[in-house]
Coordinates of C-alpha atoms in Angstrom, one line a residue:
M841 CA 39.6 -17.8 13.3
K842 CA 40.4 -16.8 9.4
Q843 CA 37.9 -19.1 8.3
Q844 CA 35.3 -18.3 10.9
F845 CA 35.5 -14.4 9.6
T846 CA 35.0 -15.8 5.9
R847 CA 32.3 -17.7 6.7
L848 CA 30.7 -14.8 8.7
A849 CA 31.5 -12.3 6.1
L850 CA 29.7 -14.4 3.3
F851 CA 26.6 -15.2 5.5
L852 CA 26.2 -11.5 5.9
V853 CA 26.5 -10.7 2.2
L854 CA 24.1 -13.6 1.4
A855 CA 21.8 -12.4 4.0
A856 CA 21.9 -9.0 2.8
G857 CA 21.4 -10.1 -0.7
I858 CA 18.4 -12.2 0.1
A859 CA 16.8 -8.9 2.0
L860 CA 17.4 -6.8 -0.7
A861 CA 15.8 -9.2 -3.2
I862 CA 12.7 -9.9 -1.1
L863 CA 12.5 -6.1 -0.6
Y864 CA 12.7 -5.5 -4.4
R865 CA 10.9 -8.4 -5.6
D866 CA 8.2 -6.6 -7.3
R867 CA 10.8 -5.2 -10.0
F868 CA 12.0 -8.4 -10.8
N869 CA 8.9 -9.5 -13.7
T870 CA 8.8 -10.3 -16.9
A871 CA 9.0 -7.3 -18.7
A872 CA 12.3 -6.5 -16.6
L873 CA 13.8 -10.0 -17.7
E874 CA 13.0 -9.3 -21.3
Q875 CA 14.6 -5.9 -21.1
W876 CA 17.9 -7.5 -19.7
V877 CA 18.0 -10.4 -21.9
G878 CA 16.8 -9.1 -25.4
G879 CA 20.1 -6.9 -25.9
A880 CA 22.4 -9.8 -25.1
G881 CA 21.9 -11.3 -28.4
A882 CA 23.5 -15.0 -28.9
A883 CA 24.7 -14.6 -25.3
A884 CA 20.7 -14.3 -24.2
P885 CA 20.4 -18.2 -22.7
L886 CA 23.9 -17.8 -20.9
L887 CA 22.7 -14.5 -19.5
F888 CA 19.5 -16.1 -18.6
M889 CA 20.6 -19.3 -16.7
L890 CA 22.9 -16.7 -14.9
I891 CA 19.8 -14.7 -13.5
Y892 CA 18.0 -17.9 -12.9
A893 CA 20.8 -19.2 -10.7
V894 CA 21.3 -16.2 -9.0
A895 CA 17.6 -15.9 -8.6
T896 CA 17.3 -19.1 -6.9
V897 CA 20.1 -18.4 -4.3
L898 CA 18.3 -15.3 -3.5
F899 CA 14.7 -17.0 -3.1
L900 CA 13.1 -14.9 -6.2
P901 CA 10.2 -17.2 -7.6
G902 CA 11.0 -19.7 -9.9
S903 CA 7.8 -20.4 -11.4
M904 CA 7.8 -16.5 -13.0
L905 CA 11.3 -17.4 -14.4
T906 CA 10.4 -20.5 -16.1
L907 CA 7.4 -19.2 -17.6
A908 CA 9.6 -16.3 -19.0
G909 CA 12.1 -18.7 -20.2
G910 CA 9.5 -20.3 -22.2
A911 CA 8.1 -16.8 -23.7
L912 CA 11.4 -15.8 -24.5
F913 CA 13.2 -18.9 -25.8
G914 CA 10.1 -21.2 -27.1
P915 CA 9.6 -24.9 -25.8
V916 CA 12.9 -26.7 -26.4
V917 CA 15.8 -24.1 -25.7
G918 CA 13.4 -22.8 -23.3
T919 CA 13.2 -26.2 -21.0
F920 CA 17.4 -26.3 -21.5
V921 CA 17.7 -23.0 -20.6
N922 CA 15.2 -23.2 -17.2
L923 CA 16.6 -26.7 -16.4
T924 CA 20.0 -25.5 -16.1
G925 CA 19.8 -22.3 -14.8
A926 CA 17.3 -23.8 -11.8
T927 CA 19.9 -26.7 -11.3
L928 CA 23.1 -24.4 -11.0
G929 CA 21.0 -22.2 -8.6
A930 CA 20.2 -25.3 -6.6
V931 CA 23.3 -26.4 -6.4
L932 CA 24.9 -23.2 -5.5
A933 CA 22.4 -22.8 -2.5
F934 CA 23.2 -26.5 -1.4
L935 CA 27.0 -25.6 -1.5
L936 CA 26.4 -22.1 0.3
S937 CA 24.5 -24.1 3.0
R938 CA 26.8 -27.1 3.3
H939 CA 30.0 -24.7 4.0
L940 CA 28.5 -22.3 6.1
A941 CA 26.3 -24.3 8.5
S942 CA 26.4 -28.1 8.0
H943 CA 29.2 -28.6 10.6
W944 CA 27.6 -27.0 13.1
V945 CA 24.3 -28.7 12.4
E946 CA 26.3 -32.2 12.5
Q947 CA 27.1 -31.3 16.1
K948 CA 23.7 -30.1 17.0
A949 CA 21.3 -32.4 15.4
A950 CA 19.8 -34.5 17.9
G951 CA 16.7 -36.4 19.2
R952 CA 13.9 -36.0 16.0
L953 CA 16.0 -33.9 14.0
G954 CA 18.8 -36.0 14.2
Q955 CA 16.5 -39.1 13.2
L956 CA 15.2 -37.0 10.3
K957 CA 18.6 -35.9 9.0
A958 CA 19.6 -39.4 9.0
G959 CA 16.8 -40.7 7.4
V960 CA 17.4 -38.4 4.2
E961 CA 21.0 -39.1 4.3
Q962 CA 20.3 -42.8 4.4
E963 CA 17.7 -42.3 1.2
G964 CA 20.2 -40.3 -0.4
W965 CA 19.7 -39.5 -4.1
R966 CA 16.5 -41.3 -3.9
F967 CA 15.0 -38.4 -1.3
V968 CA 16.3 -35.8 -3.8
A969 CA 14.8 -37.4 -6.7
F970 CA 11.4 -37.9 -4.8
V971 CA 11.1 -34.1 -3.3
R972 CA 12.0 -33.0 -7.3
L973 CA 9.3 -35.2 -8.7
V974 CA 6.8 -34.3 -6.1
P975 CA 7.3 -30.5 -5.3
L976 CA 6.0 -30.8 -1.7
F977 CA 8.4 -28.3 -0.3
P978 CA 9.3 -24.9 -1.2
F979 CA 11.9 -25.4 -3.9
N980 CA 14.4 -22.7 -2.7
L981 CA 14.0 -23.6 1.0
L982 CA 14.9 -27.1 0.0
N983 CA 18.0 -26.6 -1.5
Y984 CA 19.7 -24.8 1.3
A985 CA 17.9 -28.0 3.8
L986 CA 19.6 -30.7 1.7
G987 CA 23.0 -28.9 2.2
L988 CA 23.0 -29.6 5.6
T989 CA 23.0 -32.9 4.9
R990 CA 25.9 -35.3 4.1
I991 CA 23.9 -36.4 0.6
R992 CA 26.8 -36.2 -1.9
L993 CA 27.0 -33.3 -4.3
F994 CA 27.0 -35.4 -7.6
H995 CA 24.0 -37.3 -6.7
Y996 CA 22.0 -34.4 -5.8
L997 CA 23.0 -32.6 -9.2
V998 CA 22.1 -35.5 -11.1
A999 CA 18.8 -36.2 -9.3
T1000 CA 18.0 -32.4 -9.4
Y1001 CA 18.5 -32.1 -13.2
L1002 CA 16.9 -35.2 -14.3
C1003 CA 13.7 -35.1 -11.9
M1004 CA 12.9 -31.3 -12.3
L1005 CA 12.4 -32.4 -16.0
P1006 CA 8.5 -32.9 -15.9
G1007 CA 7.6 -29.7 -14.0
A1008 CA 10.2 -27.5 -16.1
L1009 CA 8.8 -28.9 -19.5
A1010 CA 5.2 -28.2 -18.6
Y1011 CA 6.0 -24.8 -17.2
T1012 CA 8.0 -23.4 -20.0
W1013 CA 5.4 -24.7 -22.3
L1014 CA 2.7 -22.7 -20.5
G1015 CA 5.2 -20.1 -20.7
Y1016 CA 5.6 -20.8 -24.5
A1017 CA 1.5 -21.2 -25.1
G1018 CA 1.0 -17.8 -23.4
R1019 CA 3.4 -15.9 -25.5
E1020 CA 1.9 -17.3 -28.6
A1021 CA -2.0 -16.2 -27.3
L1022 CA -0.9 -13.2 -26.9
A1023 CA 0.8 -12.7 -30.3
G1024 CA -2.2 -14.4 -32.0
G1025 CA 0.0 -17.4 -33.3
E1026 CA -1.4 -20.3 -35.2
G1027 CA -2.5 -23.7 -33.2
L1028 CA -3.3 -21.8 -30.0
I1029 CA -5.9 -24.3 -29.3
Q1030 CA -3.2 -27.2 -29.7
K1031 CA -0.5 -25.5 -27.9
G1032 CA -3.0 -24.7 -25.1
L1033 CA -4.0 -28.4 -24.6
M1034 CA -0.4 -29.3 -24.7
A1035 CA 0.0 -26.9 -21.7
L1036 CA -2.8 -28.5 -19.6
A1037 CA -2.1 -32.2 -20.3
L1038 CA 1.5 -31.5 -19.2
L1039 CA 0.5 -29.5 -16.1
A1040 CA -1.9 -32.3 -15.3
I1041 CA 0.8 -34.9 -15.5
V1042 CA 2.7 -32.8 -13.3
A1043 CA -0.2 -32.8 -10.8
F1044 CA -0.5 -36.3 -10.7
L1045 CA 2.9 -37.2 -10.1
P1046 CA 2.5 -37.4 -6.4
R1047 CA -0.3 -39.9 -6.8
I1048 CA 1.3 -41.7 -9.3
I1049 CA 4.7 -42.2 -7.4
G1050 CA 2.9 -42.6 -4.2
R1051 CA 1.1 -45.6 -5.8
L1052 CA 4.5 -46.7 -7.5
R1053 CA 6.5 -46.6 -4.2
Q1054 CA 3.6 -48.6 -2.1
G1055 CA 5.5 -51.9 -3.3
P1056 CA 3.6 -55.4 -3.4
T1057 CA 0.9 -56.3 -1.2
L1058 CA 1.4 -59.2 1.4
G1059 CA -1.0 -62.0 2.0
I1060 CA -1.9 -63.3 5.2
A1061 CA 0.2 -66.6 5.0
E1062 CA 3.3 -65.0 3.6
L1063 CA 2.8 -62.1 6.4
N1064 CA 3.0 -65.0 9.1
D1065 CA 5.4 -67.1 7.6
R1066 CA 8.0 -64.1 7.7
L1067 CA 6.8 -63.1 10.8
E1068 CA 7.6 -67.0 11.9
K1069 CA 11.1 -66.5 10.4
G1070 CA 11.7 -63.5 12.3
E1071 CA 12.5 -61.8 9.1
P1072 CA 13.4 -58.0 9.4
L1073 CA 10.2 -56.5 9.2
L1074 CA 8.4 -53.5 10.9
L1075 CA 4.5 -54.5 11.1
L1076 CA 2.4 -51.1 11.5
D1077 CA -1.5 -51.5 12.4
V1078 CA -2.9 -48.3 11.8
R1079 CA -6.2 -48.7 13.6
S1080 CA -7.2 -46.8 16.3
D1081 CA -6.0 -47.7 19.9
A1082 CA -9.9 -49.0 20.5
D1083 CA -9.4 -51.4 17.4
Y1084 CA -5.9 -52.5 18.4
R1085 CA -7.3 -53.6 22.0
G1086 CA -10.5 -54.8 20.6
E1087 CA -12.2 -58.1 19.1
L1088 CA -10.0 -58.9 16.2
G1089 CA -7.2 -58.3 18.5
H1090 CA -3.5 -57.4 17.2
I1091 CA -0.4 -59.3 16.0
A1092 CA 2.2 -59.9 18.7
G1093 CA 5.3 -57.6 17.7
S1094 CA 3.0 -55.3 15.7
R1095 CA 3.2 -51.7 16.3
N1096 CA 0.3 -49.5 16.5
I1097 CA 0.1 -45.7 15.0
Q1098 CA -3.3 -44.6 14.0
L1099 CA -3.8 -43.7 10.5
E1100 CA -4.8 -40.0 11.5
A1101 CA -1.7 -39.7 13.5
L1102 CA 1.0 -41.0 11.2
E1103 CA 1.7 -37.7 9.5
A1104 CA 2.7 -36.2 13.2
R1105 CA 4.9 -39.2 14.1
L1106 CA 6.6 -40.0 11.2
T1107 CA 9.9 -39.2 12.9
E1108 CA 9.3 -42.1 15.3
L1109 CA 9.7 -44.4 11.9
A1110 CA 12.7 -42.8 10.7
D1111 CA 15.0 -45.9 11.1
Y1112 CA 12.5 -48.3 8.9
Q1113 CA 12.8 -45.6 5.5
E1114 CA 14.7 -48.6 3.8
Q1115 CA 13.3 -51.8 5.6
P1116 CA 10.4 -53.4 4.8
V1117 CA 7.4 -52.0 6.4
A1118 CA 3.9 -54.0 6.4
L1119 CA 1.0 -52.1 6.9
I1120 CA -2.2 -53.8 8.5
C1121 CA -5.7 -52.5 9.6
T1122 CA -9.3 -54.0 9.4
T1123 CA -9.4 -54.8 6.1
D1124 CA -6.6 -53.0 3.9
R1125 CA -8.1 -49.5 3.0
R1126 CA -6.6 -47.5 5.6
S1127 CA -3.6 -49.5 5.1
K1128 CA -3.5 -48.3 1.3
K1129 CA -3.9 -44.5 2.6
A1130 CA -0.9 -45.2 5.2
A1131 CA 1.4 -46.5 2.6
Q1132 CA 0.7 -43.7 0.2
I1133 CA 1.8 -41.2 3.3
L1134 CA 4.8 -43.5 3.8
A1135 CA 5.7 -43.5 0.1
G1136 CA 5.4 -39.8 0.1
Q1137 CA 7.8 -39.2 2.7
G1138 CA 10.7 -41.5 1.2
F1139 CA 9.9 -45.3 2.8
A1140 CA 11.3 -47.6 0.1
D1141 CA 9.7 -51.1 0.9
L1142 CA 6.1 -50.9 2.0
H1143 CA 3.7 -53.7 1.6
V1144 CA -0.2 -53.4 2.1
V1145 CA -1.4 -56.6 4.1
T1146 CA -4.5 -57.6 1.9
G1147 CA -7.4 -58.4 4.2
G1148 CA -5.8 -57.1 7.3
M1149 CA -6.8 -58.2 10.6
T1150 CA -10.4 -59.4 9.1
E1151 CA -8.5 -62.5 7.0
W1152 CA -6.0 -62.8 9.6
H1153 CA -8.6 -63.7 12.4
K1154 CA -10.5 -65.7 9.8
A1155 CA -7.0 -67.8 9.1
A1156 CA -7.8 -68.5 12.8
L1157 CA -3.8 -67.3 13.1
P1158 CA -2.9 -66.1 16.9
V1159 CA -3.5 -62.6 18.0
H1160 CA -3.2 -60.5 21.3
T1161 CA -6.3 -59.0 22.7
T1162 CA -4.7 -57.3 25.5
A1163 CA -2.8 -54.1 25.3
P1164 CA 1.1 -54.4 25.4
T1165 CA 2.9 -53.0 28.2
R1166 CA 3.7 -49.7 26.3
N1167 CA 1.3 -48.1 23.9
T1168 CA 3.4 -49.1 20.6
A1169 CA 5.2 -52.5 21.1
Q1170 CA 8.3 -52.9 19.5
A1171 CA 8.6 -53.8 15.8
T1172 CA 10.3 -57.7 15.1
E1173 CA 14.1 -57.4 14.5

């Protein structure tokens, strides 16, 4: 009972803090930060890291803080201060979420939510690394969400710190370059170009990582050999239902999820995040797009079947031209 009361009190304090932070968000700006930090002397970096950590817990905007850190401390010290403060805040939110609600979520998570949670836990630090490198989800919300999983704290901490470095460096440099521009410092063009280059790298990270995670391609002969041997493999056909049943037919044991519906049905594939997944379509154009989608969701072993069903048909390999009993046949095991 005492433990439940403590959790409730902590939750109420946290909720009140978040509500007040959102209510007075307009007062939390660069000018206020400069005023708070300016009189701290040698302790200014430590104070800024503490402010950053608390702001992260209270859902205050991290981008403004990172820009301010670059303006106040420069590109090198600023990057360290921003990255450390953001990581401290992320860990605090992670621990608060785990302490307050992870047990309840563990009991209630079922169905698709349970599958999604299990997939994230199975991916572990790799999932944390990916979402830090490719910030598709709100940073502050993600910290709390990951605390509801059983990802190890140490893995979460290390992956967060290391994989937020590119973004922290880019936005810190941007804040530094902006401050130099306002002050009329030297080398403004070079500093501005460096800031743009770093931002461009961060912007292209999702595409770069997606391509890296697609894995090697898979030839028709090798695919047929692996299927005949009964190797663990999900063969995912991303054509339309009409094409799947049509003239080219489909491979026995394949699972059909149309490319356009893939993102909406990802939870159906949660069990295959760490298993080999072969993607096939008429040729391989749609398969590559499907691989990018799955890579973006943490699937670790993806293979695009080169030539697709067109090459499979040319090789005179066996196909089914009638629909299976269910709309999506089970993958080979």
